[in-house]
Coordinates of C-alpha atoms (C1' of nucleotides) in Angstrom, one line a residue:
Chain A
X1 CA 9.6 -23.5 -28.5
X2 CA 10.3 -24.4 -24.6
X3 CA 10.6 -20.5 -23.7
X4 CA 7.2 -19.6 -25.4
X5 CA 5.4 -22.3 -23.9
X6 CA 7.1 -21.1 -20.4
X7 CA 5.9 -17.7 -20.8
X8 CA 2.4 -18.7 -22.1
X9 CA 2.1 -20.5 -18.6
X10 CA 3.3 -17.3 -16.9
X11 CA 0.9 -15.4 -18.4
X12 CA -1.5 -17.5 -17.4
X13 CA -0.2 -17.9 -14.2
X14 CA -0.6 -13.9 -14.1
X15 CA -4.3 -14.0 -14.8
X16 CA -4.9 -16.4 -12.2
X17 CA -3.5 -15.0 -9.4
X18 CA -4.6 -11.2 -10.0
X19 CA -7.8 -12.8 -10.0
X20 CA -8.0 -15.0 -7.4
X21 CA -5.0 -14.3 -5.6
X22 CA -1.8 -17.0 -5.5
X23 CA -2.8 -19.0 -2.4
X24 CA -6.4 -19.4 -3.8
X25 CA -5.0 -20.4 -7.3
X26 CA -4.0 -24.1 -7.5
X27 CA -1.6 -25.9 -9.5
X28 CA -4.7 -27.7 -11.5
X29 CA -6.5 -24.2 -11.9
X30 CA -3.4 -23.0 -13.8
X31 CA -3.2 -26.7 -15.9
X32 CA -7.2 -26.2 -16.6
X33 CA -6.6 -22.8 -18.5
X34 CA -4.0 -24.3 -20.2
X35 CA -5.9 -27.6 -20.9
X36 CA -3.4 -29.9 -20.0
X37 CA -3.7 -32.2 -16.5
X38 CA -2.2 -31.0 -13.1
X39 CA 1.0 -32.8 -13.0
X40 CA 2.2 -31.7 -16.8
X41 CA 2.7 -28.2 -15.4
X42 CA 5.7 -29.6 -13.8
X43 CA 7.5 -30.5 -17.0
X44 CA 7.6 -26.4 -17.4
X45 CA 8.0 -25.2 -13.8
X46 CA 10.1 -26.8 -10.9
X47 CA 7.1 -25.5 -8.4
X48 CA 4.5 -23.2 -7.5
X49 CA 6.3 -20.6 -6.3
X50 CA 9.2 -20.7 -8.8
X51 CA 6.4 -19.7 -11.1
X52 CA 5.4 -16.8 -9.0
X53 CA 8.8 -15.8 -8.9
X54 CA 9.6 -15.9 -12.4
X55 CA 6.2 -13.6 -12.4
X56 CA 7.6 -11.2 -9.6
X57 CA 10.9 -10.5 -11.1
X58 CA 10.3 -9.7 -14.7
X59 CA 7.3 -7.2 -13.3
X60 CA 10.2 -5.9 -11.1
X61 CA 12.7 -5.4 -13.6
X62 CA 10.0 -4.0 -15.7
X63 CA 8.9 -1.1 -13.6
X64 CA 12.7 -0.2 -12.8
X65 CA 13.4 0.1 -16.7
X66 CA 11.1 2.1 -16.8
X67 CA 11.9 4.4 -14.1
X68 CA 15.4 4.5 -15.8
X69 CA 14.2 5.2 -19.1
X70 CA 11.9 8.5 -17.4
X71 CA 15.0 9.6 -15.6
X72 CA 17.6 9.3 -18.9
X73 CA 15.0 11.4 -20.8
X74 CA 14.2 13.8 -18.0
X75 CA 17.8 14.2 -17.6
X76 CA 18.4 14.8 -21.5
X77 CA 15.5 16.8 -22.0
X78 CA 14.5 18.4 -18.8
X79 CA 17.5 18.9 -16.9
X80 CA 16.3 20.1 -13.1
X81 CA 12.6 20.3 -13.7
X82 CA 11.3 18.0 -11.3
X83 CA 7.2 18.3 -11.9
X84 CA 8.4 16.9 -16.0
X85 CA 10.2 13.9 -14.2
X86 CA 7.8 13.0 -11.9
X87 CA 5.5 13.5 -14.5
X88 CA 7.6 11.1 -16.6
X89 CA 8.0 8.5 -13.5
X90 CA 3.8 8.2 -13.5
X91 CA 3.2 7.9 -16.7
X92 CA 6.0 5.2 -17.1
X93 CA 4.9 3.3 -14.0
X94 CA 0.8 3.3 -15.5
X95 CA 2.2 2.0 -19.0
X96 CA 3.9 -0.8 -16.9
X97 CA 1.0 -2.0 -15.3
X98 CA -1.2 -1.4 -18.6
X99 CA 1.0 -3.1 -20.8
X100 CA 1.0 -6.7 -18.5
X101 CA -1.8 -6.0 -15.4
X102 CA -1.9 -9.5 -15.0
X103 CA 2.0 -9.6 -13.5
X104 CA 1.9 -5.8 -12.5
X105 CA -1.3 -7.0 -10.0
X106 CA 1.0 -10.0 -8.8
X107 CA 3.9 -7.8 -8.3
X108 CA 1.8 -5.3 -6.2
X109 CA 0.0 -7.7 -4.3
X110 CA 1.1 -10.9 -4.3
X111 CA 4.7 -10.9 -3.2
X112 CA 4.1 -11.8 0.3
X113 CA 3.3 -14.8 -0.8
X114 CA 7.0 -15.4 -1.2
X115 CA 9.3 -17.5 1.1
X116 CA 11.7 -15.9 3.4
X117 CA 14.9 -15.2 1.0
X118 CA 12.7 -14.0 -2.3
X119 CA 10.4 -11.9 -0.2
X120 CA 13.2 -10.2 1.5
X121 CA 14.9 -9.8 -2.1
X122 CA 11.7 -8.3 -3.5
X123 CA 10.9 -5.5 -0.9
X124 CA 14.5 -4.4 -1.2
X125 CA 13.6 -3.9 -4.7
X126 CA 10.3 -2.4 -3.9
X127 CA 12.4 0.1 -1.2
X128 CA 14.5 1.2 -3.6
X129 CA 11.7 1.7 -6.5
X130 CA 9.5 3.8 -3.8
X131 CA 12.7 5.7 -2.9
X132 CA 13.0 7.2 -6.8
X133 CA 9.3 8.7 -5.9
X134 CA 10.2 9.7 -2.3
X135 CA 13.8 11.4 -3.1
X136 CA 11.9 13.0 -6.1
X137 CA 9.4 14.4 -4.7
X138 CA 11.5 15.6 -1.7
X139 CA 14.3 17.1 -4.1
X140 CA 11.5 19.0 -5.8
X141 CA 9.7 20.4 -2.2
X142 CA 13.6 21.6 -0.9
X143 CA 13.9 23.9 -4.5
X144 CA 10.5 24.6 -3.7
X145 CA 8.9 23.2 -7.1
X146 CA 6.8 21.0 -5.0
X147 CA 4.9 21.7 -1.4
X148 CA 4.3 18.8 0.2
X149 CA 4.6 19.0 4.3
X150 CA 5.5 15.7 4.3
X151 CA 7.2 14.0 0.9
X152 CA 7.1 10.3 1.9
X153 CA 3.4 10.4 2.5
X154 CA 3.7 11.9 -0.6
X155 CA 5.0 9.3 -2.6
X156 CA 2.9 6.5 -0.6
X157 CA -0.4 8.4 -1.9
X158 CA 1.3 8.8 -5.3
X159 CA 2.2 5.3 -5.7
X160 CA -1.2 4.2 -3.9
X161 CA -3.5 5.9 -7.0
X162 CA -1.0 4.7 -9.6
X163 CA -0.8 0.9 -8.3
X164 CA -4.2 0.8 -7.6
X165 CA -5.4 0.8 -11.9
X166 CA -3.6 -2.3 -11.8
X167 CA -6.8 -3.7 -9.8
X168 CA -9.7 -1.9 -12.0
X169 CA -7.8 -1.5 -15.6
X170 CA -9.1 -3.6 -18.3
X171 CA -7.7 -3.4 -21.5
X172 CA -11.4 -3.5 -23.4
X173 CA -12.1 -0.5 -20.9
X174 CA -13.8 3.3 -21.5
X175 CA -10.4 4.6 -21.8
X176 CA -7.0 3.5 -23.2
X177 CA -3.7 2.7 -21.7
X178 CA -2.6 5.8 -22.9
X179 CA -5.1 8.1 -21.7
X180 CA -5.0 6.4 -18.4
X181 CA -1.3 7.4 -18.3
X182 CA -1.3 11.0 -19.2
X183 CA -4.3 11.8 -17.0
X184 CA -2.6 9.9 -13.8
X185 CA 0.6 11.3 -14.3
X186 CA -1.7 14.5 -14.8
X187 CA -3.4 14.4 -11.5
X188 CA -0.7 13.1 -9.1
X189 CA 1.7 16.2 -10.6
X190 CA -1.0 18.5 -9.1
X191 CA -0.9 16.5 -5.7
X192 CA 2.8 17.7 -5.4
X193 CA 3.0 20.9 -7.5
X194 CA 3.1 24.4 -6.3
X195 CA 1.4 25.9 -9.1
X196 CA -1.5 24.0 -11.1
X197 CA -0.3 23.2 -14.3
Chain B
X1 CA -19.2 -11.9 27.8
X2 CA -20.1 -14.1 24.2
X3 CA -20.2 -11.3 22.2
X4 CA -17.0 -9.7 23.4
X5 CA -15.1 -12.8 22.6
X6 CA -16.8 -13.3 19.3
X7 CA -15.1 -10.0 18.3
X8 CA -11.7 -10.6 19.8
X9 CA -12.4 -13.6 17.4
X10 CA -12.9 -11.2 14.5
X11 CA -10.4 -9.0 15.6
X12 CA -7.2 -11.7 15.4
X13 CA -8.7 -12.7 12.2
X14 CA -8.7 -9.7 10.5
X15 CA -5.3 -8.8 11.0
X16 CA -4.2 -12.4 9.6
X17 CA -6.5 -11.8 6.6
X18 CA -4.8 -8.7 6.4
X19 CA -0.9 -10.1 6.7
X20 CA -1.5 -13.4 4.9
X21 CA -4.4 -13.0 2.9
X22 CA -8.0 -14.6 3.7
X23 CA -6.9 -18.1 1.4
X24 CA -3.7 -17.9 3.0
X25 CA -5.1 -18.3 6.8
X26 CA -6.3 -21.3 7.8
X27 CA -8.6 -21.8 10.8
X28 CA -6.0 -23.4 12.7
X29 CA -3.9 -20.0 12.4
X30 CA -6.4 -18.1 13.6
X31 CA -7.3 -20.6 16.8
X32 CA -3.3 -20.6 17.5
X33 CA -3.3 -17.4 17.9
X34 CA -6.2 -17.3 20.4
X35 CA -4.6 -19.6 22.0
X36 CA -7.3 -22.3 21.4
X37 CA -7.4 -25.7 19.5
X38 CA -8.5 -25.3 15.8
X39 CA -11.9 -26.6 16.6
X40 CA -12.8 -24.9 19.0
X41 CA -13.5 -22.0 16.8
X42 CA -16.8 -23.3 15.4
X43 CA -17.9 -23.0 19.0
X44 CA -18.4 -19.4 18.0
X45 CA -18.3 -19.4 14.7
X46 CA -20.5 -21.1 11.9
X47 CA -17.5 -21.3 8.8
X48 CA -14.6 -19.6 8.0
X49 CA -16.2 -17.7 5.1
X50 CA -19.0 -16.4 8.1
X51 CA -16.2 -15.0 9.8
X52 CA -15.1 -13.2 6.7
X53 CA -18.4 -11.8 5.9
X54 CA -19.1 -10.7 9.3
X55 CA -16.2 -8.9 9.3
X56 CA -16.1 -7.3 5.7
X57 CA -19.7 -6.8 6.4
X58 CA -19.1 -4.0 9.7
X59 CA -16.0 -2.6 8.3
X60 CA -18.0 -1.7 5.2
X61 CA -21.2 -0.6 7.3
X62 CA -18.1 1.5 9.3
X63 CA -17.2 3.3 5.6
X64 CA -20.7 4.2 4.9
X65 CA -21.4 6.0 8.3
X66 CA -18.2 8.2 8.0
X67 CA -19.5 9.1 4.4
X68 CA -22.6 10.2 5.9
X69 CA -21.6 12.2 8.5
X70 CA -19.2 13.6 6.3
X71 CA -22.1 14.6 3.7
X72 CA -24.1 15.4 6.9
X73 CA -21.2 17.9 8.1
X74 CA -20.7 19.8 4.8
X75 CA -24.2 19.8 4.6
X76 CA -25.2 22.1 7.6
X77 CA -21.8 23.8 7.8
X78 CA -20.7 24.4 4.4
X79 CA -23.4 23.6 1.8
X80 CA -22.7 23.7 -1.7
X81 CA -19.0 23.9 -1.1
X82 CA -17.6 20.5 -2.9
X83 CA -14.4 20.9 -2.0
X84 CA -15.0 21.4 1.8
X85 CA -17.5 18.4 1.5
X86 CA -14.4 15.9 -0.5
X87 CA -11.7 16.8 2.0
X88 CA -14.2 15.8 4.5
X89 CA -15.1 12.7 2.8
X90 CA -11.8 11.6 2.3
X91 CA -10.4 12.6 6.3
X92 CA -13.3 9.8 7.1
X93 CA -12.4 7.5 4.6
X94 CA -8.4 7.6 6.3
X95 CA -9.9 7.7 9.8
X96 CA -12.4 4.8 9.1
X97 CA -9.2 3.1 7.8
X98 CA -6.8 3.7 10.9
X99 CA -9.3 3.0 13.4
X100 CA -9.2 -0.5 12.3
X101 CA -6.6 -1.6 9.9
X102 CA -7.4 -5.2 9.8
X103 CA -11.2 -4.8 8.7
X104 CA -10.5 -2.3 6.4
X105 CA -7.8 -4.1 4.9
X106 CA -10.6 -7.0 4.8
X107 CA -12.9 -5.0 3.2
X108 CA -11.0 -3.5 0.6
X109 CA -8.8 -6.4 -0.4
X110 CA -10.3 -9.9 0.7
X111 CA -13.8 -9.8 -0.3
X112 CA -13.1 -11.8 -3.6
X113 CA -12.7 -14.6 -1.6
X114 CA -16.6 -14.5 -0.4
X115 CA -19.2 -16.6 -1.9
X116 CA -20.7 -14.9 -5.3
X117 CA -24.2 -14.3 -3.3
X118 CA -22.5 -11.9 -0.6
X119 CA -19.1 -10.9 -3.0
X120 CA -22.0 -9.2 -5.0
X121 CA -23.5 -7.7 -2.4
X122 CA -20.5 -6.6 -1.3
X123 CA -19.9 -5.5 -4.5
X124 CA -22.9 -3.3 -4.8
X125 CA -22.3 -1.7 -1.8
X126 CA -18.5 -0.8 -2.8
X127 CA -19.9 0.7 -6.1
X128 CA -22.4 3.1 -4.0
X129 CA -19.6 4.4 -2.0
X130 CA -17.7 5.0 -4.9
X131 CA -20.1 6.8 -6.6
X132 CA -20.2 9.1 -3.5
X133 CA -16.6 10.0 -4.7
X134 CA -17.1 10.3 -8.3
X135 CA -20.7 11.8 -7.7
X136 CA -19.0 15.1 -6.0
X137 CA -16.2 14.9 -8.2
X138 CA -18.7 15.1 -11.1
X139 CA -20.5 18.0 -9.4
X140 CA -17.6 19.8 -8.5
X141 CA -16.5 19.8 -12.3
X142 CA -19.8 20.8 -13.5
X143 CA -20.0 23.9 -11.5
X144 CA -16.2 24.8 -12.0
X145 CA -14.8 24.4 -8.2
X146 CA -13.0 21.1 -9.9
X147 CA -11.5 20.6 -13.1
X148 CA -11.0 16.8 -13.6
X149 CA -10.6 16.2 -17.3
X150 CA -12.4 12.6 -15.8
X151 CA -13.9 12.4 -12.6
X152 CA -14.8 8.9 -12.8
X153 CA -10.8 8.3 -13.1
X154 CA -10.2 10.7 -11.0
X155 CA -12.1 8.8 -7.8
X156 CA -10.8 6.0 -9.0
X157 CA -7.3 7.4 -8.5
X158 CA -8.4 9.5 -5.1
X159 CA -9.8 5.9 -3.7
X160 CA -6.3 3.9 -4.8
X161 CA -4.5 6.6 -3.1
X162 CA -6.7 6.3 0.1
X163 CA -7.0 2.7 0.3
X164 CA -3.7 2.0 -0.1
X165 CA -3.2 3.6 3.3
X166 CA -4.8 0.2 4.6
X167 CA -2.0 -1.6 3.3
X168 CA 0.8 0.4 4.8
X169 CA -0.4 1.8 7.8
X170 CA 1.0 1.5 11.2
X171 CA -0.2 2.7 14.5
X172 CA 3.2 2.5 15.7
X173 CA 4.4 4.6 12.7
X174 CA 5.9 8.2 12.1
X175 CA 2.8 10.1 11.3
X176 CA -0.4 10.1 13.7
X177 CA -3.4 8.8 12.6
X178 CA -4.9 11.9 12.9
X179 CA -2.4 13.7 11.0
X180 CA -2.3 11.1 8.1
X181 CA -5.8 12.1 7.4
X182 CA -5.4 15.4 7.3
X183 CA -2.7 15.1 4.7
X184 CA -4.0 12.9 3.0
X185 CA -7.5 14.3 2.3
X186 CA -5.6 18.1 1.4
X187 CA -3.5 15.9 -1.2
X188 CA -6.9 14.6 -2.4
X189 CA -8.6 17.7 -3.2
X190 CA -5.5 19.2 -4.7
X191 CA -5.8 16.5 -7.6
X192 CA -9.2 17.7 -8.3
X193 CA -9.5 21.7 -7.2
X194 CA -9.3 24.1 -9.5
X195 CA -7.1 26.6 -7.4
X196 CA -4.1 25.4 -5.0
X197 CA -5.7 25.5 -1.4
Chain C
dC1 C1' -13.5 -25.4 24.7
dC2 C1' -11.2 -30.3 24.0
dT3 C1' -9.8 -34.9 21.5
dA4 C1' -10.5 -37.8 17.8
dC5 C1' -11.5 -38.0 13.3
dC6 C1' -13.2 -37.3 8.2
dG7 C1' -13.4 -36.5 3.1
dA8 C1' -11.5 -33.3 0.0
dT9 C1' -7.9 -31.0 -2.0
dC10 C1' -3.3 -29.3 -1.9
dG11 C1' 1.6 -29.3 -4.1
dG12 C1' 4.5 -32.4 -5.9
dT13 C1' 6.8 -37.2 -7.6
dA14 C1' 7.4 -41.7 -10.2
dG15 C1' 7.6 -43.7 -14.2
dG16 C1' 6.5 -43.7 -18.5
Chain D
dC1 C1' 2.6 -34.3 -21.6
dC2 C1' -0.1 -38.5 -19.2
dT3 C1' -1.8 -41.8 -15.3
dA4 C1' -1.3 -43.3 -10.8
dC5 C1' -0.2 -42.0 -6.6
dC6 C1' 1.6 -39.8 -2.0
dG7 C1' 2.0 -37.2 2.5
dA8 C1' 0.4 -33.0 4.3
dT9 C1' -3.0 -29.9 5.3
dC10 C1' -7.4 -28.0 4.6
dG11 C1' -12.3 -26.8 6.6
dG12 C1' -15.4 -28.9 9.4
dT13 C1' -18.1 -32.6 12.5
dA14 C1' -19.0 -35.9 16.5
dG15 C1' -19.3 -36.3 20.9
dG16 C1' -18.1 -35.0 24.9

DNA sequence: CCTACCGATCGGTAGG
DNA sequence: CCTACCGATCGGTAGG
């Protein structure tokens, strides 16, 4: 099918340009590790950076589900505690990048590589995904769950540990998705908490 | 003076690296911005991958002299105390970062883009200071100051969070360099300390 | 530090 | 999905 083939060559695509970053990834490299010839790539892809697009969004749309799914089942479950929440947001956010590092890595890093309209698009996504962690962490310090002096560094250190597996995870690693997850989410509730937990 | 123009050379190229990305930059950015023709820059430099290295090469001798004076510092003033020693290490890692954006940027985000020869030196290096962080972690735990179910994750996640600064910083910005690190490396050793300093 | 220039590679198109 | 091909740009050199 056309839409497997498609998202074959964005996974691909992915790969690529976690590893070498999008400027340094050619049209050919992508066509090599498909084993196909340069051109054919554009009987799939109307160009380069439609393809880095395509990549961009779905990561995008990925980490906000997420984010909405912790916030529905802290809501259900958890009703005001803001250390279970954030503790949901992490662990969320580290399954996204662990379930598809290739396209979490390009949506972490590789956005800029966007032209003027897409890029502008993107950070406004990227604002408002950073402001869930800010507002959070800010709600909880006011109701004096959290302590931090300052709740948007707060979230930039928060979202700097979590983003930054996306660059060292590998999936045949020492320790699984999972564990990754729970211990993150673990560690960056103590950052903000006012009692160890 | 040669030298002085060699490093305004470095300087200009750094932050581009750091904006665009190394692949991204061509030499012919770097020489507009200098105000110079494109060629002009091999009057001082040998390649584009030399200026690169030089520059990935001082920000990450930069890293390991904070880290020493750091160790030096907890050393005669507070020995045996790992948590005195890792907020130390950490407010040099931040104040290494902010004194120079660009190379540290360069450092911790280009340095794929160097030949394998000096990417694995590079590399070895990196690894070292790591271990610095996951070292004292690891010590910390032992003796009970720290209580990281993982302390190689755990200066994995401490690094991401400190590193990322690099990405975000701005000396224009809210917080004070100064006062970022201070933050920061208190936020650092809450992840790890076994009681809430 | 400049102009003139080079081979290689880039993203992408034409036409099957 | 292929071959043949294109203009633009790349890093870098020659020779002042």
């Amino acid at each position: 099918m056309e839409t497997t083939r498609r998202r074959e060559i964005e996974d691909v695509a992915s790969d690529l340009f976690r590893e070498q970053g999008y400027s340094a990834t050619s049209v050919r490299d992508i066509a090599r590790a498909l084993d196909i010839q340069g051109p054919s790539l554009y009987a799939h892809v109307t160009s380069k950076e439609d393809l880095l697009w395509a990549i961009v969004d779905r990561a995008a749309s990925r980490f906000e589900a997420a984010a909405d799914a912790a916030e529905a089942w802290a809501a259900a479950q958890h009703a005001g505690d803001h250390a279970v929440h954030l503790a949901e947001l992490a662990r969320g956010h580290v399954r996204t990048i662990t379930a598809d590092v290739g396209a979490a890595s390009v949506f972490v890093a590789e956005w800029r590589a966007l032209g003027p309209g897409r890029r502008a698009a993107i950070l406004a996504r990227r604002d408002a995904y950073e402001r869930r962690f800010r507002e959070l962490i800010a709600d909880g310090t006011a109701t004096g769950v959290f302590r931090m002096a300052d709740p948007t560094l707060a979230a930039m250190l928060v979202l700097g540990a979590l983003n930054a597996i996306a660059t060292w995870y590998d999936p045949n690693g020492r320790l699984p998705a999972d564990r990754i997850a729970d211990l993150a989410a673990e560690a960056i509730v103590r950052i903000v908490a006012e009692e160890p937990t």
